[in-house]
Every structure is written in structure tokens, then in C-alpha cells.
């Protein structure tokens, strides 16, 4: 069974600085997807970034980028130029590959609470 | 694109009554939808996977007779909490699986429903 581990329950960063959130996972599969979702105080889950395991290039989305290390099963999220609106819970998640017959269910980590301070 | 709505956003009911929560994919068809429950300061807990036109698959420990799920169309899934009791009070979130396009296989989430049972 797949597992996702986020070892940092809480983190804080000053506005405009850079912060990295850690995520490790365990799987025996070779093809899969990895995600970072954020959940602000409104509790709406928002997709931040998505990575396909077969792609070597790290995904980027504006100020958000990932460091995907497949062999190490590590998937960290870097937030550059942090903004007050980035304050949220961040969840790392794993999904098995569709063509492997996956139902598409996500395996979530326990989350990291990020506070951006002015 | 890829918007998921959820209704109602907040509901208060008396113990013993039933409550229905609707989840709609507004701009895409979702053959698979998911229902989660989230306790304060915790991660999302998958309750069931809902496939259009077939019976839902419930996770271990989730009572299928208490949490009735119907996925009648490619854009609508409903969760009915039957004979609700105070311990059913929680935040319920739905998601819809989006397949295809540039985003590939991804889950998009509704805004959640806060259920309070008195």
C-alpha cells in the first residue's frame, strides 16, 4: 500500500522569502502522479501543482515549483516570494496511474500548516 | 475550468433527521467522484468512491447504510447522511475526477459542507 509522509506539521516564513515543504512517499509502482494541494482557512482544497512520475522535468507553476526525486521517493514543494495569501494547510498526495486501472483515489499526507508572516 | 460545486455549504439539523449533500462538476463530466470527511486540523479521510451508474465503494469502517451515495449522472453525486447524530457532525468534502486534456488525471474539490447535528 502506498503511504505519504509530511514530516513538518508546522512551518512559518517571512513575506517575500522562500520556503520548502517536504514530502516523502512509498510505492512499488513505477508510474503515478503526485500533487500538492493547499487548503486555506476557507477550507476549499485548491490544486497547487501536479507531477507525473514518468516526467523527469520538475513541474513549476508561477511561484510554486517542486523538487521531484523519484529514486529517493521525495517530492518537495518550494514557494518563492511568499505572500500572505499562501498561508494555508498544504497536503501532499499520491495517485496511481490511470492506465494501471486506478480508480483515481488520492493518498494524502497529514499536512503542513504554513504561516506567512508580514 | 474544472470547477466543482457543493451544496449546501453549511447545514444544521436535529438528531434523527437525514441530510442530503450535492456535489456537481460544473464544466466537465466526472465518471468518478469521491466523498471525504475532515475533522479539525486533520487530513482528509476518504469515505467512498462513487462511480456513475454503479454502486459506491465504501472504505473500511464507513457505514454504507448511514452514508448513502448516489451518482445518477456524469455531473452529480449525492451523499445522504441518514438518521444523523451529533457524532456525524463534521466537514464533508467531495471531489470529481478529471481525465484528459493537459491536466491529465486530477481530482478537483468542492468547497465542502459543514454539518452540525444538534
Coordinates of N, CA, C and O in Angstrom, one line a residue, chain A:
Chain A
X1 N 0.8 -1.2 0.0 CA 0.0 0.0 0.0 C 0.9 1.3 0.0 O 2.0 1.3 0.6
X2 N 0.3 2.3 -0.7 CA 1.1 3.5 -0.7 C 0.9 4.3 0.5 O -0.1 4.3 1.1
X3 N 2.0 5.0 0.9 CA 1.9 5.9 2.0 C 2.5 7.3 1.6 O 3.4 7.3 0.8
X4 N 2.1 8.3 2.3 CA 2.6 9.7 2.1 C 3.0 10.3 3.4 O 2.1 10.3 4.3
X5 N 4.2 10.8 3.6 CA 4.6 11.3 4.8 C 5.0 12.8 4.7 O 5.9 13.1 3.9
X6 N 4.5 13.6 5.5 CA 4.9 15.0 5.6 C 5.4 15.2 7.0 O 4.6 15.1 8.0
X7 N 6.7 15.4 7.2 CA 7.3 15.4 8.5 C 7.3 16.7 9.2 O 7.7 16.8 10.3
X8 N 6.8 17.8 8.5 CA 6.8 19.1 9.1 C 5.3 19.5 9.4 O 4.6 19.9 8.5
X9 N 4.9 19.3 10.7 CA 3.5 19.7 11.0 C 3.2 21.2 10.8 O 2.1 21.6 10.3
X10 N 4.2 22.0 11.1 CA 4.0 23.5 11.0 C 5.3 24.1 10.5 O 6.4 23.7 10.9
X11 N 5.1 25.2 9.7 CA 6.2 26.0 9.3 C 5.8 27.4 9.2 O 4.6 27.7 9.0
X12 N 6.8 28.3 9.3 CA 6.5 29.7 9.1 C 7.6 30.3 8.2 O 8.7 29.9 8.2
X13 N 7.2 31.4 7.5 CA 8.1 32.1 6.6 C 7.8 33.6 6.6 O 6.6 33.9 6.8
X14 N 8.8 34.4 6.4 CA 8.5 35.8 6.3 C 8.0 36.1 4.9 O 8.5 35.5 3.9
X15 N 7.2 37.1 4.8 CA 6.7 37.5 3.5 C 7.9 37.8 2.6 O 8.9 38.4 3.0
X16 N 7.7 37.4 1.3 CA 8.7 37.6 0.2 C 9.9 36.6 0.3 O 10.7 36.6 -0.7
X17 N 10.0 35.8 1.3 CA 11.1 34.8 1.4 C 10.6 33.5 0.7 O 9.5 33.4 0.3
X18 N 11.5 32.6 0.7 CA 11.3 31.3 0.1 C 11.2 30.2 1.1 O 11.9 30.2 2.1
X19 N 10.3 29.3 0.9 CA 10.1 28.2 1.9 C 10.0 26.8 1.1 O 9.4 26.8 0.0
X20 N 10.5 25.8 1.7 CA 10.3 24.4 1.1 C 9.6 23.5 2.1 O 10.0 23.4 3.2
X21 N 8.6 22.9 1.5 CA 7.8 21.9 2.3 C 8.2 20.5 1.8 O 8.3 20.2 0.6
X22 N 8.4 19.6 2.8 CA 8.9 18.3 2.4 C 7.8 17.2 2.3 O 6.8 17.3 3.0
X23 N 8.0 16.3 1.5 CA 7.0 15.2 1.3 C 7.8 13.9 0.9 O 8.6 14.0 -0.1
X24 N 7.6 12.8 1.5 CA 8.2 11.6 1.0 C 7.0 10.6 0.9 O 6.0 10.7 1.5
X25 N 7.2 9.6 0.0 CA 6.1 8.6 -0.2 C 6.7 7.3 -0.4 O 8.0 7.1 -0.6
X26 N 5.9 6.3 -0.3 CA 6.4 4.9 -0.5 C 5.4 4.2 -1.5 O 4.2 4.2 -1.3
X27 N 6.0 3.6 -2.5 CA 5.2 2.9 -3.5 C 6.1 1.9 -4.2 O 7.3 2.1 -4.3
X28 N 5.5 0.8 -4.8 CA 6.2 -0.1 -5.6 C 5.9 0.1 -7.1 O 6.5 -0.5 -7.9
X29 N 5.0 1.1 -7.4 CA 4.7 1.4 -8.7 C 5.7 2.3 -9.4 O 6.5 3.0 -8.7
X30 N 5.8 2.2 -10.7 CA 6.7 3.0 -11.5 C 6.1 4.2 -12.1 O 6.8 5.2 -12.3
X31 N 4.8 4.1 -12.4 CA 4.1 5.2 -12.9 C 3.0 5.7 -12.0 O 2.2 4.9 -11.5
X32 N 3.0 7.0 -11.7 CA 2.0 7.5 -10.8 C 2.0 9.1 -10.9 O 2.8 9.6 -11.7
X33 N 1.1 9.7 -10.1 CA 1.1 11.2 -10.1 C 1.3 11.6 -8.7 O 0.9 10.9 -7.7
X34 N 1.8 12.8 -8.5 CA 2.0 13.4 -7.2 C 1.4 14.8 -7.3 O 1.5 15.5 -8.3
X35 N 0.8 15.2 -6.2 CA 0.1 16.5 -6.2 C 0.5 17.3 -4.9 O 0.8 16.7 -3.8
X36 N 0.4 18.6 -5.0 CA 0.3 19.4 -3.8 C -1.0 20.2 -3.9 O -1.3 20.8 -4.9
X37 N -1.8 20.1 -2.8 CA -3.0 20.9 -2.6 C -2.8 21.8 -1.5 O -2.1 21.5 -0.5
X38 N -3.4 23.0 -1.5 CA -3.5 23.9 -0.4 C -4.9 24.0 0.1 O -5.8 23.9 -0.7
X39 N -5.0 24.2 1.4 CA -6.3 24.4 2.0 C -6.3 25.6 2.9 O -5.8 25.5 4.0
X40 N -6.7 26.7 2.4 CA -6.7 28.0 3.2 C -7.7 27.9 4.2 O -8.5 27.0 4.3
X41 N -7.8 29.0 5.1 CA -8.9 29.0 6.1 C -10.3 28.7 5.6 O -11.1 28.3 6.4
X42 N -10.5 29.1 4.4 CA -11.9 28.8 3.8 C -12.2 27.3 3.7 O -13.3 26.9 3.5
X43 N -11.2 26.5 3.8 CA -11.2 25.0 3.7 C -11.5 24.5 2.3 O -11.7 23.3 2.1
X44 N -11.4 25.4 1.3 CA -11.5 24.9 -0.1 C -10.2 24.3 -0.5 O -9.1 25.0 -0.4
X45 N -10.2 23.1 -1.0 CA -9.0 22.4 -1.4 C -8.6 22.9 -2.8 O -9.5 22.8 -3.7
X46 N -7.4 23.4 -3.0 CA -7.0 24.0 -4.2 C -5.8 23.3 -4.8 O -4.8 23.1 -4.0
X47 N -5.8 22.9 -6.0 CA -4.7 22.2 -6.6 C -3.6 23.3 -6.8 O -3.8 24.3 -7.5
X48 N -2.4 23.0 -6.3 CA -1.2 23.9 -6.5 C -0.4 23.5 -7.6 O 0.0 24.3 -8.5
X49 N 0.0 22.2 -7.7 CA 0.9 21.7 -8.7 C 0.8 20.2 -8.8 O 0.4 19.5 -7.8
X50 N 1.1 19.7 -10.0 CA 0.9 18.3 -10.3 C 2.2 17.8 -11.0 O 2.8 18.5 -11.9
X51 N 2.6 16.6 -10.7 CA 3.8 16.0 -11.3 C 3.5 14.6 -11.8 O 2.9 13.8 -11.0
X52 N 3.9 14.3 -13.0 CA 3.8 12.9 -13.5 C 5.1 12.2 -13.3 O 6.1 12.7 -13.6
X53 N 5.1 11.0 -12.7 CA 6.3 10.3 -12.3 C 7.2 10.0 -13.5 O 8.4 9.9 -13.3
X54 N 6.6 9.8 -14.7 CA 7.5 9.5 -15.8 C 8.2 10.7 -16.4 O 9.0 10.5 -17.3
X55 N 7.8 11.9 -16.0 CA 8.5 13.1 -16.5 C 9.6 13.4 -15.5 O 9.5 13.6 -14.3
X56 N 10.8 13.6 -16.1 CA 12.0 13.9 -15.3 C 12.0 15.4 -14.9 O 12.5 15.8 -13.9
X57 N 11.4 16.2 -15.8 CA 11.4 17.6 -15.5 C 10.5 18.0 -14.4 O 9.4 17.5 -14.3
X58 N 11.0 18.8 -13.4 CA 10.2 19.2 -12.3 C 9.1 20.2 -12.7 O 9.4 21.1 -13.5
X59 N 7.9 20.0 -12.2 CA 6.8 20.9 -12.5 C 7.0 22.2 -11.9 O 7.5 22.4 -10.8
X60 N 6.6 23.3 -12.6 CA 6.5 24.6 -12.0 C 5.2 25.3 -12.3 O 4.6 25.0 -13.3
X61 N 4.8 26.1 -11.4 CA 3.5 26.9 -11.6 C 3.7 28.2 -10.9 O 3.5 28.4 -9.8
X62 N 4.2 29.2 -11.7 CA 4.4 30.5 -11.2 C 5.4 30.5 -10.1 O 6.5 30.1 -10.3
X63 N 5.0 30.9 -8.9 CA 5.9 30.9 -7.7 C 6.1 29.5 -7.1 O 6.9 29.4 -6.1
X64 N 5.4 28.5 -7.6 CA 5.5 27.2 -7.0 C 6.3 26.3 -7.9 O 6.1 26.2 -9.1
X65 N 7.2 25.5 -7.3 CA 7.9 24.5 -8.0 C 8.2 23.3 -7.1 O 8.1 23.4 -5.9
X66 N 8.4 22.2 -7.8 CA 8.7 21.0 -7.0 C 10.1 20.5 -7.3 O 10.7 20.8 -8.3
X67 N 10.6 19.7 -6.3 CA 11.9 19.0 -6.5 C 11.5 17.5 -6.4 O 11.3 17.0 -5.3
X68 N 11.4 16.9 -7.5 CA 10.9 15.5 -7.6 C 12.1 14.6 -7.7 O 12.9 14.7 -8.7
X69 N 12.4 13.8 -6.7 CA 13.5 12.8 -6.7 C 12.9 11.4 -6.7 O 12.5 10.9 -5.6
X70 N 12.7 10.8 -7.9 CA 12.0 9.6 -7.9 C 12.7 8.4 -7.2 O 12.0 7.7 -6.5
X71 N 14.0 8.4 -7.3 CA 14.7 7.3 -6.7 C 14.6 7.4 -5.2 O 14.5 6.4 -4.4
X72 N 14.6 8.6 -4.7 CA 14.5 8.8 -3.2 C 13.1 8.9 -2.8 O 12.9 9.0 -1.5
X73 N 12.1 8.9 -3.7 CA 10.7 9.0 -3.4 C 10.5 10.2 -2.5 O 9.8 10.2 -1.5
X74 N 10.9 11.3 -3.1 CA 10.8 12.6 -2.4 C 10.2 13.6 -3.4 O 10.4 13.6 -4.6
X75 N 9.3 14.5 -2.8 CA 8.5 15.4 -3.6 C 8.3 16.7 -2.8 O 7.2 16.8 -2.2
X76 N 9.3 17.5 -2.8 CA 9.2 18.7 -2.0 C 8.6 19.9 -2.8 O 8.7 20.0 -4.0
X77 N 8.0 20.8 -2.1 CA 7.3 22.0 -2.7 C 8.1 23.2 -2.3 O 8.3 23.5 -1.1
X78 N 8.5 24.0 -3.3 CA 9.2 25.3 -3.0 C 8.3 26.4 -3.4 O 7.7 26.5 -4.5
X79 N 8.1 27.3 -2.4 CA 7.3 28.5 -2.6 C 8.2 29.7 -2.6 O 8.8 30.0 -1.6
X80 N 8.3 30.4 -3.7 CA 9.2 31.6 -3.8 C 8.3 32.9 -3.6 O 7.1 32.9 -3.9
X81 N 9.0 33.9 -3.1 CA 8.4 35.2 -2.9 C 7.0 35.0 -2.2 O 5.9 35.4 -2.6
X82 N 7.1 34.4 -1.0 CA 5.9 34.0 -0.2 C 5.0 35.2 0.0 O 5.5 36.4 0.3
X83 N 3.7 35.0 -0.1 CA 2.7 36.0 0.1 C 1.8 35.7 1.2 O 1.6 34.5 1.5
X84 N 1.1 36.7 1.8 CA 0.2 36.4 2.9 C -0.9 35.4 2.5 O -1.3 34.6 3.3
X85 N -1.3 35.5 1.3 CA -2.3 34.6 0.8 C -1.9 33.1 0.7 O -2.7 32.2 0.4
X86 N -0.6 32.9 0.9 CA -0.1 31.5 0.8 C -0.3 30.8 2.2 O -0.1 29.6 2.3
X87 N -0.7 31.5 3.2 CA -1.0 30.9 4.5 C -2.1 29.9 4.3 O -3.2 30.2 3.9
X88 N -1.8 28.6 4.7 CA -2.7 27.5 4.4 C -2.2 26.2 4.9 O -1.0 26.2 5.3
X89 N -3.0 25.2 5.0 CA -2.5 23.8 5.1 C -2.1 23.3 3.7 O -2.9 23.6 2.8
X90 N -1.0 22.7 3.7 CA -0.5 22.1 2.4 C -0.5 20.6 2.5 O 0.1 20.1 3.4
X91 N -1.2 19.9 1.6 CA -1.2 18.5 1.6 C -0.5 17.9 0.4 O -0.8 18.4 -0.8
X92 N 0.4 17.0 0.6 CA 1.0 16.2 -0.5 C 0.1 15.0 -0.7 O -0.4 14.4 0.2
X93 N 0.0 14.6 -2.0 CA -0.9 13.5 -2.3 C -0.3 12.6 -3.4 O 0.3 13.1 -4.3
X94 N -0.7 11.3 -3.4 CA -0.2 10.3 -4.4 C -1.4 9.8 -5.1 O -2.5 9.5 -4.4
X95 N -1.3 9.5 -6.4 CA -2.4 8.8 -7.1 C -1.8 7.8 -8.1 O -0.8 8.2 -8.8
X96 N -2.3 6.6 -8.1 CA -1.8 5.6 -9.0 C -2.2 6.0 -10.5 O -3.1 6.7 -10.7
X97 N -1.4 5.5 -11.4 CA -1.6 5.8 -12.8 C -2.8 5.2 -13.4 O -3.2 4.1 -13.1
X98 N -3.5 6.0 -14.1 CA -4.8 5.7 -14.7 C -4.8 4.4 -15.5 O -5.6 3.5 -15.3
X99 N -3.8 4.2 -16.3 CA -3.8 3.0 -17.2 C -3.4 1.8 -16.5 O -3.4 0.7 -17.0
X100 N -3.1 1.9 -15.2 CA -2.9 0.7 -14.4 C -4.2 0.3 -13.7 O -4.2 -0.6 -12.9
X101 N -5.3 0.9 -14.1 CA -6.6 0.5 -13.6 C -7.0 1.3 -12.3 O -7.9 0.9 -11.6
X102 N -6.3 2.3 -12.1 CA -6.5 3.1 -10.9 C -7.9 3.7 -10.9 O -8.4 4.2 -11.9
X103 N -8.6 3.7 -9.7 CA -9.8 4.4 -9.6 C -9.6 5.9 -9.4 O -10.6 6.7 -9.5
X104 N -8.4 6.3 -9.2 CA -8.1 7.7 -9.1 C -8.2 8.3 -7.7 O -8.2 9.5 -7.6
X105 N -8.2 7.4 -6.7 CA -8.2 7.9 -5.4 C -6.9 8.5 -4.9 O -5.8 8.0 -5.3
X106 N -6.9 9.5 -4.1 CA -5.7 10.2 -3.6 C -5.3 9.6 -2.3 O -6.2 9.4 -1.4
X107 N -4.0 9.4 -2.1 CA -3.5 9.1 -0.8 C -2.9 10.4 -0.2 O -1.9 10.9 -0.8
X108 N -3.4 10.9 0.9 CA -2.9 12.2 1.4 C -1.9 12.0 2.5 O -2.0 11.1 3.3
X109 N -1.0 13.0 2.6 CA -0.2 13.1 3.8 C -1.0 13.8 4.9 O -2.1 14.3 4.6
X110 N -0.4 14.0 6.1 CA -1.1 14.6 7.2 C -1.2 16.1 7.1 O -1.9 16.8 7.8
X111 N -0.4 16.7 6.2 CA -0.4 18.1 6.0 C 0.7 18.9 6.7 O 1.2 18.5 7.8
X112 N 1.0 20.1 6.2 CA 1.9 21.0 6.8 C 1.2 22.4 6.9 O 0.7 22.9 5.9
X113 N 1.1 22.9 8.1 CA 0.5 24.2 8.2 C 1.5 25.3 8.0 O 2.5 25.4 8.8
X114 N 1.3 26.1 7.0 CA 2.3 27.2 6.6 C 1.7 28.5 7.0 O 0.6 28.8 6.6
X115 N 2.5 29.3 7.8 CA 2.1 30.6 8.1 C 3.1 31.6 7.5 O 4.3 31.5 7.7
X116 N 2.5 32.5 6.7 CA 3.4 33.6 6.1 C 3.2 34.8 7.0 O 2.1 35.4 7.1
X117 N 4.3 35.3 7.5 CA 4.3 36.5 8.4 C 4.7 37.8 7.7 O 5.6 37.8 6.9
X118 N 4.0 38.8 8.0 CA 4.3 40.1 7.4 C 5.6 40.7 7.9 O 6.1 40.4 9.0

